[in-house]
PDB file of N, CA and C and ligand atoms in Angstrom:
ATOM      1  N   MET A  26      -3.939 -18.094 -11.998  1.00 71.00           N
ATOM      2  CA  MET A  26      -3.641 -16.705 -12.418  1.00 71.00           C
ATOM      3  C   MET A  26      -3.333 -15.855 -11.180  1.00 71.00           C
ATOM      4  N   PRO A  27      -2.248 -15.138 -11.199  1.00 83.00           N
ATOM      5  CA  PRO A  27      -1.913 -14.321 -10.021  1.00 83.00           C
ATOM      6  C   PRO A  27      -2.834 -13.117  -9.894  1.00 83.00           C
ATOM      7  N   THR A  28      -2.981 -12.675  -8.669  1.00 89.00           N
ATOM      8  CA  THR A  28      -3.783 -11.472  -8.438  1.00 89.00           C
ATOM      9  C   THR A  28      -2.885 -10.364  -7.896  1.00 89.00           C
ATOM     10  N   TYR A  29      -3.226  -9.154  -8.218  1.00 90.00           N
ATOM     11  CA  TYR A  29      -2.472  -7.998  -7.757  1.00 90.00           C
ATOM     12  C   TYR A  29      -3.427  -7.041  -7.054  1.00 90.00           C
ATOM     13  N   GLU A  30      -2.998  -6.483  -5.950  1.00 93.00           N
ATOM     14  CA  GLU A  30      -3.835  -5.530  -5.238  1.00 93.00           C
ATOM     15  C   GLU A  30      -3.462  -4.121  -5.670  1.00 93.00           C
ATOM     16  N   TYR A  31      -4.460  -3.384  -6.103  1.00 94.00           N
ATOM     17  CA  TYR A  31      -4.237  -2.013  -6.542  1.00 94.00           C
ATOM     18  C   TYR A  31      -5.059  -1.062  -5.679  1.00 94.00           C
ATOM     19  N   VAL A  32      -4.618   0.184  -5.609  1.00 96.00           N
ATOM     20  CA  VAL A  32      -5.375   1.220  -4.920  1.00 96.00           C
ATOM     21  C   VAL A  32      -5.532   2.402  -5.863  1.00 96.00           C
ATOM     22  N   CYS A  33      -6.727   2.964  -5.872  1.00 97.00           N
ATOM     23  CA  CYS A  33      -7.007   4.124  -6.702  1.00 97.00           C
ATOM     24  C   CYS A  33      -6.486   5.372  -5.996  1.00 97.00           C
ATOM     25  N   THR A  34      -5.682   6.178  -6.694  1.00 96.00           N
ATOM     26  CA  THR A  34      -5.135   7.377  -6.070  1.00 96.00           C
ATOM     27  C   THR A  34      -6.162   8.508  -6.022  1.00 96.00           C
ATOM     28  N   GLN A  35      -7.274   8.326  -6.693  1.00 97.00           N
ATOM     29  CA  GLN A  35      -8.318   9.347  -6.695  1.00 97.00           C
ATOM     30  C   GLN A  35      -9.264   9.183  -5.517  1.00 97.00           C
ATOM     31  N   CYS A  36      -9.688   7.956  -5.244  1.00 98.00           N
ATOM     32  CA  CYS A  36     -10.695   7.738  -4.195  1.00 98.00           C
ATOM     33  C   CYS A  36     -10.226   6.717  -3.162  1.00 98.00           C
ATOM     34  N   GLN A  37      -8.976   6.261  -3.255  1.00 96.00           N
ATOM     35  CA  GLN A  37      -8.372   5.350  -2.286  1.00 96.00           C
ATOM     36  C   GLN A  37      -9.087   4.009  -2.182  1.00 96.00           C
ATOM     37  N   THR A  38      -9.811   3.640  -3.207  1.00 97.00           N
ATOM     38  CA  THR A  38     -10.469   2.334  -3.218  1.00 97.00           C
ATOM     39  C   THR A  38      -9.456   1.248  -3.567  1.00 97.00           C
ATOM     40  N   LYS A  39      -9.435   0.192  -2.759  1.00 96.00           N
ATOM     41  CA  LYS A  39      -8.553  -0.936  -3.044  1.00 96.00           C
ATOM     42  C   LYS A  39      -9.337  -2.001  -3.792  1.00 96.00           C
ATOM     43  N   PHE A  40      -8.683  -2.617  -4.778  1.00 96.00           N
ATOM     44  CA  PHE A  40      -9.335  -3.663  -5.548  1.00 96.00           C
ATOM     45  C   PHE A  40      -8.295  -4.636  -6.065  1.00 96.00           C
ATOM     46  N   ASP A  41      -8.740  -5.872  -6.287  1.00 94.00           N
ATOM     47  CA  ASP A  41      -7.850  -6.912  -6.787  1.00 94.00           C
ATOM     48  C   ASP A  41      -7.955  -6.987  -8.302  1.00 94.00           C
ATOM     49  N   VAL A  42      -6.802  -7.182  -8.945  1.00 93.00           N
ATOM     50  CA  VAL A  42      -6.741  -7.289 -10.397  1.00 93.00           C
ATOM     51  C   VAL A  42      -6.214  -8.666 -10.753  1.00 93.00           C
ATOM     52  N   TYR A  43      -6.900  -9.328 -11.651  1.00 90.00           N
ATOM     53  CA  TYR A  43      -6.464 -10.627 -12.141  1.00 90.00           C
ATOM     54  C   TYR A  43      -5.795 -10.422 -13.490  1.00 90.00           C
ATOM     55  N   ALA A  44      -4.517 -10.785 -13.580  1.00 89.00           N
ATOM     56  CA  ALA A  44      -3.804 -10.610 -14.843  1.00 89.00           C
ATOM     57  C   ALA A  44      -2.660 -11.607 -14.931  1.00 89.00           C
ATOM     58  N   THR A  45      -2.341 -11.994 -16.140  1.00 90.00           N
ATOM     59  CA  THR A  45      -1.187 -12.858 -16.338  1.00 90.00           C
ATOM     60  C   THR A  45       0.075 -12.009 -16.296  1.00 90.00           C
ATOM     61  N   LEU A  46       1.219 -12.696 -16.143  1.00 85.00           N
ATOM     62  CA  LEU A  46       2.482 -11.972 -16.089  1.00 85.00           C
ATOM     63  C   LEU A  46       2.723 -11.233 -17.410  1.00 85.00           C
ATOM     64  N   ALA A  47       2.345 -11.848 -18.501  1.00 89.00           N
ATOM     65  CA  ALA A  47       2.522 -11.228 -19.832  1.00 89.00           C
ATOM     66  C   ALA A  47       1.701  -9.956 -19.941  1.00 89.00           C
ATOM     67  N   GLU A  48       0.491  -9.996 -19.436  1.00 89.00           N
ATOM     68  CA  GLU A  48      -0.360  -8.802 -19.485  1.00 89.00           C
ATOM     69  C   GLU A  48       0.243  -7.664 -18.655  1.00 89.00           C
ATOM     70  N   LYS A  49       0.815  -8.044 -17.511  1.00 86.00           N
ATOM     71  CA  LYS A  49       1.374  -7.037 -16.628  1.00 86.00           C
ATOM     72  C   LYS A  49       2.633  -6.400 -17.253  1.00 86.00           C
ATOM     73  N   GLU A  50       3.433  -7.226 -17.937  1.00 87.00           N
ATOM     74  CA  GLU A  50       4.648  -6.712 -18.574  1.00 87.00           C
ATOM     75  C   GLU A  50       4.328  -5.736 -19.700  1.00 87.00           C
ATOM     76  N   GLN A  51       3.159  -5.876 -20.275  1.00 89.00           N
ATOM     77  CA  GLN A  51       2.765  -4.984 -21.374  1.00 89.00           C
ATOM     78  C   GLN A  51       2.274  -3.637 -20.859  1.00 89.00           C
ATOM     79  N   GLY A  52       2.295  -3.443 -19.532  1.00 83.00           N
ATOM     80  CA  GLY A  52       1.861  -2.162 -18.987  1.00 83.00           C
ATOM     81  C   GLY A  52       0.403  -2.191 -18.572  1.00 83.00           C
ATOM     82  N   LEU A  53       0.132  -2.883 -17.501  1.00 84.00           N
ATOM     83  CA  LEU A  53      -1.243  -3.011 -17.035  1.00 84.00           C
ATOM     84  C   LEU A  53      -1.703  -1.698 -16.385  1.00 84.00           C
ATOM     85  N   ARG A  54      -2.825  -1.187 -16.841  1.00 87.00           N
ATOM     86  CA  ARG A  54      -3.408   0.017 -16.246  1.00 87.00           C
ATOM     87  C   ARG A  54      -4.836  -0.298 -15.816  1.00 87.00           C
ATOM     88  N   PRO A  55      -4.991  -0.941 -14.656  1.00 93.00           N
ATOM     89  CA  PRO A  55      -6.338  -1.304 -14.218  1.00 93.00           C
ATOM     90  C   PRO A  55      -7.182  -0.083 -13.913  1.00 93.00           C
ATOM     91  N   GLU A  56      -8.458  -0.242 -14.128  1.00 95.00           N
ATOM     92  CA  GLU A  56      -9.399   0.855 -13.944  1.00 95.00           C
ATOM     93  C   GLU A  56     -10.090   0.723 -12.595  1.00 95.00           C
ATOM     94  N   CYS A  57     -10.220   1.829 -11.875  1.00 97.00           N
ATOM     95  CA  CYS A  57     -10.902   1.817 -10.584  1.00 97.00           C
ATOM     96  C   CYS A  57     -12.353   1.422 -10.787  1.00 97.00           C
ATOM     97  N   PRO A  58     -12.818   0.421 -10.040  1.00 96.00           N
ATOM     98  CA  PRO A  58     -14.214  -0.027 -10.208  1.00 96.00           C
ATOM     99  C   PRO A  58     -15.221   0.980  -9.668  1.00 96.00           C
ATOM    100  N   LYS A  59     -14.740   1.925  -8.873  1.00 97.00           N
ATOM    101  CA  LYS A  59     -15.664   2.872  -8.252  1.00 97.00           C
ATOM    102  C   LYS A  59     -15.812   4.163  -9.058  1.00 97.00           C
ATOM    103  N   CYS A  60     -14.661   4.754  -9.448  1.00 98.00           N
ATOM    104  CA  CYS A  60     -14.724   6.043 -10.152  1.00 98.00           C
ATOM    105  C   CYS A  60     -14.178   5.937 -11.579  1.00 98.00           C
ATOM    106  N   GLN A  61     -13.807   4.720 -12.029  1.00 97.00           N
ATOM    107  CA  GLN A  61     -13.319   4.478 -13.394  1.00 97.00           C
ATOM    108  C   GLN A  61     -12.034   5.240 -13.709  1.00 97.00           C
ATOM    109  N   SER A  62     -11.319   5.697 -12.683  1.00 96.00           N
ATOM    110  CA  SER A  62     -10.059   6.386 -12.920  1.00 96.00           C
ATOM    111  C   SER A  62      -8.958   5.382 -13.240  1.00 96.00           C
ATOM    112  N   GLN A  63      -8.024   5.771 -14.075  1.00 94.00           N
ATOM    113  CA  GLN A  63      -6.870   4.911 -14.349  1.00 94.00           C
ATOM    114  C   GLN A  63      -5.662   5.375 -13.550  1.00 94.00           C
ATOM    115  N   GLU A  64      -5.860   6.293 -12.633  1.00 95.00           N
ATOM    116  CA  GLU A  64      -4.793   6.743 -11.748  1.00 95.00           C
ATOM    117  C   GLU A  64      -4.704   5.761 -10.577  1.00 95.00           C
ATOM    118  N   THR A  65      -4.144   4.588 -10.856  1.00 95.00           N
ATOM    119  CA  THR A  65      -4.053   3.540  -9.839  1.00 95.00           C
ATOM    120  C   THR A  65      -2.605   3.118  -9.674  1.00 95.00           C
ATOM    121  N   ARG A  66      -2.306   2.579  -8.508  1.00 93.00           N
ATOM    122  CA  ARG A  66      -0.955   2.055  -8.286  1.00 93.00           C
ATOM    123  C   ARG A  66      -1.053   0.757  -7.500  1.00 93.00           C
ATOM    124  N   GLN A  67      -0.036  -0.086  -7.663  1.00 91.00           N
ATOM    125  CA  GLN A  67      -0.062  -1.400  -7.028  1.00 91.00           C
ATOM    126  C   GLN A  67       0.290  -1.287  -5.554  1.00 91.00           C
ATOM    127  N   VAL A  68      -0.380  -2.079  -4.753  1.00 90.00           N
ATOM    128  CA  VAL A  68      -0.130  -2.100  -3.317  1.00 90.00           C
ATOM    129  C   VAL A  68       0.792  -3.267  -2.995  1.00 90.00           C
ATOM    130  N   PHE A  69       1.856  -2.982  -2.242  1.00 81.00           N
ATOM    131  CA  PHE A  69       2.753  -4.047  -1.798  1.00 81.00           C
ATOM    132  C   PHE A  69       2.593  -4.204  -0.291  1.00 81.00           C
ATOM    133  N   ALA A  70       2.167  -5.365   0.143  1.00 68.00           N
ATOM    134  CA  ALA A  70       1.842  -5.590   1.552  1.00 68.00           C
ATOM    135  C   ALA A  70       3.055  -5.401   2.456  1.00 68.00           C
ATOM    136  N   SER A  71       4.271  -5.691   1.964  1.00 62.00           N
ATOM    137  CA  SER A  71       5.468  -5.616   2.797  1.00 62.00           C
ATOM    138  C   SER A  71       5.761  -4.183   3.238  1.00 62.00           C
ATOM    139  N   PHE A  72       5.344  -3.184   2.438  1.00 51.00           N
ATOM    140  CA  PHE A  72       5.579  -1.797   2.804  1.00 51.00           C
ATOM    141  C   PHE A  72       4.884  -1.463   4.118  1.00 51.00           C
ATOM    142  N   ALA A  73       3.657  -1.900   4.266  1.00 51.00           N
ATOM    143  CA  ALA A  73       2.887  -1.591   5.473  1.00 51.00           C
ATOM    144  C   ALA A  73       3.515  -2.277   6.688  1.00 51.00           C
ATOM    145  N   MET A  74       4.029  -3.476   6.521  1.00 54.00           N
ATOM    146  CA  MET A  74       4.619  -4.216   7.637  1.00 54.00           C
ATOM    147  C   MET A  74       5.895  -3.534   8.131  1.00 54.00           C
ATOM    148  N   ILE A  75       6.716  -3.037   7.212  1.00 52.00           N
ATOM    149  CA  ILE A  75       7.966  -2.375   7.602  1.00 52.00           C
ATOM    150  C   ILE A  75       7.662  -1.079   8.350  1.00 52.00           C
ATOM    151  N   GLY A  76       6.737  -0.280   7.831  1.00 54.00           N
ATOM    152  CA  GLY A  76       6.394   0.973   8.475  1.00 54.00           C
ATOM    153  C   GLY A  76       5.784   0.769   9.852  1.00 54.00           C
ATOM    154  N   GLY A  77       4.934  -0.256   9.990  1.00 52.00           N
ATOM    155  CA  GLY A  77       4.273  -0.504  11.269  1.00 52.00           C
ATOM    156  C   GLY A  77       5.248  -0.905  12.359  1.00 52.00           C
ATOM    157  N   SER A  78       6.175  -1.812  12.053  1.00 52.00           N
ATOM    158  CA  SER A  78       7.105  -2.284  13.077  1.00 52.00           C
ATOM    159  C   SER A  78       8.081  -1.177  13.473  1.00 52.00           C
ATOM    160  N   LYS A  79       8.470  -0.341  12.519  1.00 51.00           N
ATOM    161  CA  LYS A  79       9.406   0.733  12.812  1.00 51.00           C
ATOM    162  C   LYS A  79       8.766   1.769  13.740  1.00 51.00           C
ATOM    163  N   GLY A  80       7.506   2.117  13.459  1.00 50.00           N
ATOM    164  CA  GLY A  80       6.816   3.095  14.295  1.00 50.00           C
ATOM    165  C   GLY A  80       6.645   2.588  15.719  1.00 50.00           C
ATOM    166  N   GLY A  81       6.343   1.297  15.860  1.00 49.00           N
ATOM    167  CA  GLY A  81       6.172   0.729  17.192  1.00 49.00           C
ATOM    168  C   GLY A  81       7.455   0.777  17.998  1.00 49.00           C
ATOM    169  N   THR A  82       8.586   0.534  17.371  1.00 49.00           N
ATOM    170  CA  THR A  82       9.874   0.557  18.060  1.00 49.00           C
ATOM    171  C   THR A  82      10.181   1.963  18.575  1.00 49.00           C
ATOM    172  N   ASP A  83       9.909   2.970  17.762  1.00 50.00           N
ATOM    173  CA  ASP A  83      10.170   4.345  18.165  1.00 50.00           C
ATOM    174  C   ASP A  83       9.366   4.720  19.411  1.00 50.00           C
ATOM    175  N   PHE A  84       8.123   4.275  19.469  1.00 49.00           N
ATOM    176  CA  PHE A  84       7.273   4.633  20.594  1.00 49.00           C
ATOM    177  C   PHE A  84       7.742   3.971  21.895  1.00 49.00           C
ATOM    178  N   THR A  85       8.177   2.736  21.829  1.00 49.00           N
ATOM    179  CA  THR A  85       8.564   2.031  23.049  1.00 49.00           C
ATOM    180  C   THR A  85       9.861   2.596  23.642  1.00 49.00           C
ATOM    181  N   MET A  86      10.653   3.305  22.843  1.00 50.00           N
ATOM    182  CA  MET A  86      11.901   3.864  23.350  1.00 50.00           C
ATOM    183  C   MET A  86      11.703   5.256  23.974  1.00 50.00           C
ATOM    184  N   MET A  87      10.552   5.880  23.742  1.00 54.00           N
ATOM    185  CA  MET A  87      10.320   7.228  24.237  1.00 54.00           C
ATOM    186  C   MET A  87      10.029   7.319  25.746  1.00 54.00           C
ATOM    187  N   PRO A  88       9.136   6.476  26.325  1.00 58.00           N
ATOM    188  CA  PRO A  88       8.762   6.651  27.735  1.00 58.00           C
ATOM    189  C   PRO A  88       9.952   6.477  28.681  1.00 58.00           C
ATOM    190  N   GLY A  89       9.894   7.095  29.828  1.00 65.00           N
ATOM    191  CA  GLY A  89      10.937   6.956  30.841  1.00 65.00           C
ATOM    192  C   GLY A  89      11.819   8.179  30.920  1.00 65.00           C
ATOM    193  N   CYS A  90      11.734   9.101  29.980  1.00 66.00           N
ATOM    194  CA  CYS A  90      12.622  10.251  29.990  1.00 66.00           C
ATOM    195  C   CYS A  90      11.878  11.535  29.636  1.00 66.00           C
ATOM    196  N   GLY A  91      10.561  11.561  29.902  1.00 68.00           N
ATOM    197  CA  GLY A  91       9.769  12.729  29.574  1.00 68.00           C
ATOM    198  C   GLY A  91       9.557  13.620  30.782  1.00 68.00           C
ATOM    199  N   PRO A  92       8.721  14.665  30.634  1.00 68.00           N
ATOM    200  CA  PRO A  92       8.421  15.574  31.748  1.00 68.00           C
ATOM    201  C   PRO A  92       7.763  14.871  32.933  1.00 68.00           C
ATOM    202  N   ALA A  93       7.044  13.774  32.648  1.00 68.00           N
ATOM    203  CA  ALA A  93       6.333  13.059  33.708  1.00 68.00           C
ATOM    204  C   ALA A  93       7.214  12.025  34.413  1.00 68.00           C
ATOM    205  N   ALA A  94       8.442  11.856  33.984  1.00 71.00           N
ATOM    206  CA  ALA A  94       9.320  10.847  34.576  1.00 71.00           C
ATOM    207  C   ALA A  94       9.744  11.247  35.999  1.00 71.00           C
ATOM    208  N   GLY A  95       9.962  10.249  36.845  1.00 70.00           N
ATOM    209  CA  GLY A  95      10.303  10.498  38.244  1.00 70.00           C
ATOM    210  C   GLY A  95      11.772  10.864  38.423  1.00 70.00           C
ATOM    211  N   PRO A  96      12.205  11.088  39.672  1.00 73.00           N
ATOM    212  CA  PRO A  96      13.615  11.411  39.954  1.00 73.00           C
ATOM    213  C   PRO A  96      14.550  10.285  39.526  1.00 73.00           C
ATOM    214  N   GLY A  97      15.729  10.628  39.101  1.00 71.00           N
ATOM    215  CA  GLY A  97      16.688   9.616  38.698  1.00 71.00           C
ATOM    216  C   GLY A  97      16.696   9.376  37.210  1.00 71.00           C
ATOM    217  N   CYS A  98      15.738   9.949  36.510  1.00 68.00           N
ATOM    218  CA  CYS A  98      15.702   9.780  35.050  1.00 68.00           C
ATOM    219  C   CYS A  98      16.862  10.527  34.430  1.00 68.00           C
ATOM    220  N   CYS A  99      17.599   9.884  33.541  1.00 68.00           N
ATOM    221  CA  CYS A  99      18.737  10.471  32.839  1.00 68.00           C
ATOM    222  C   CYS A  99      19.836  10.849  33.851  1.00 68.00           C
TER     223      CYS A  99
HETATM  224 ZN1   ZN B 107     -11.310   5.490  -7.767  1.00 81.18          ZN
END
């Protein structure tokens, strides 16, 4: 049985949900185990990976041309 990672939008608690594909197609609304809220959304791991690598690239391109840079910069 596949598992899905969900996060509660009320208290940010992450939890795993076990459901069949048929159950998910019928509109799965898992309940937060902590606050019993149904305001939950599925977590996709690839989103975090894309955001992390992009942020790192931006930072590495910044140094070398700031106020602290030596003569000859730019
Ligand atoms: Zn919650």
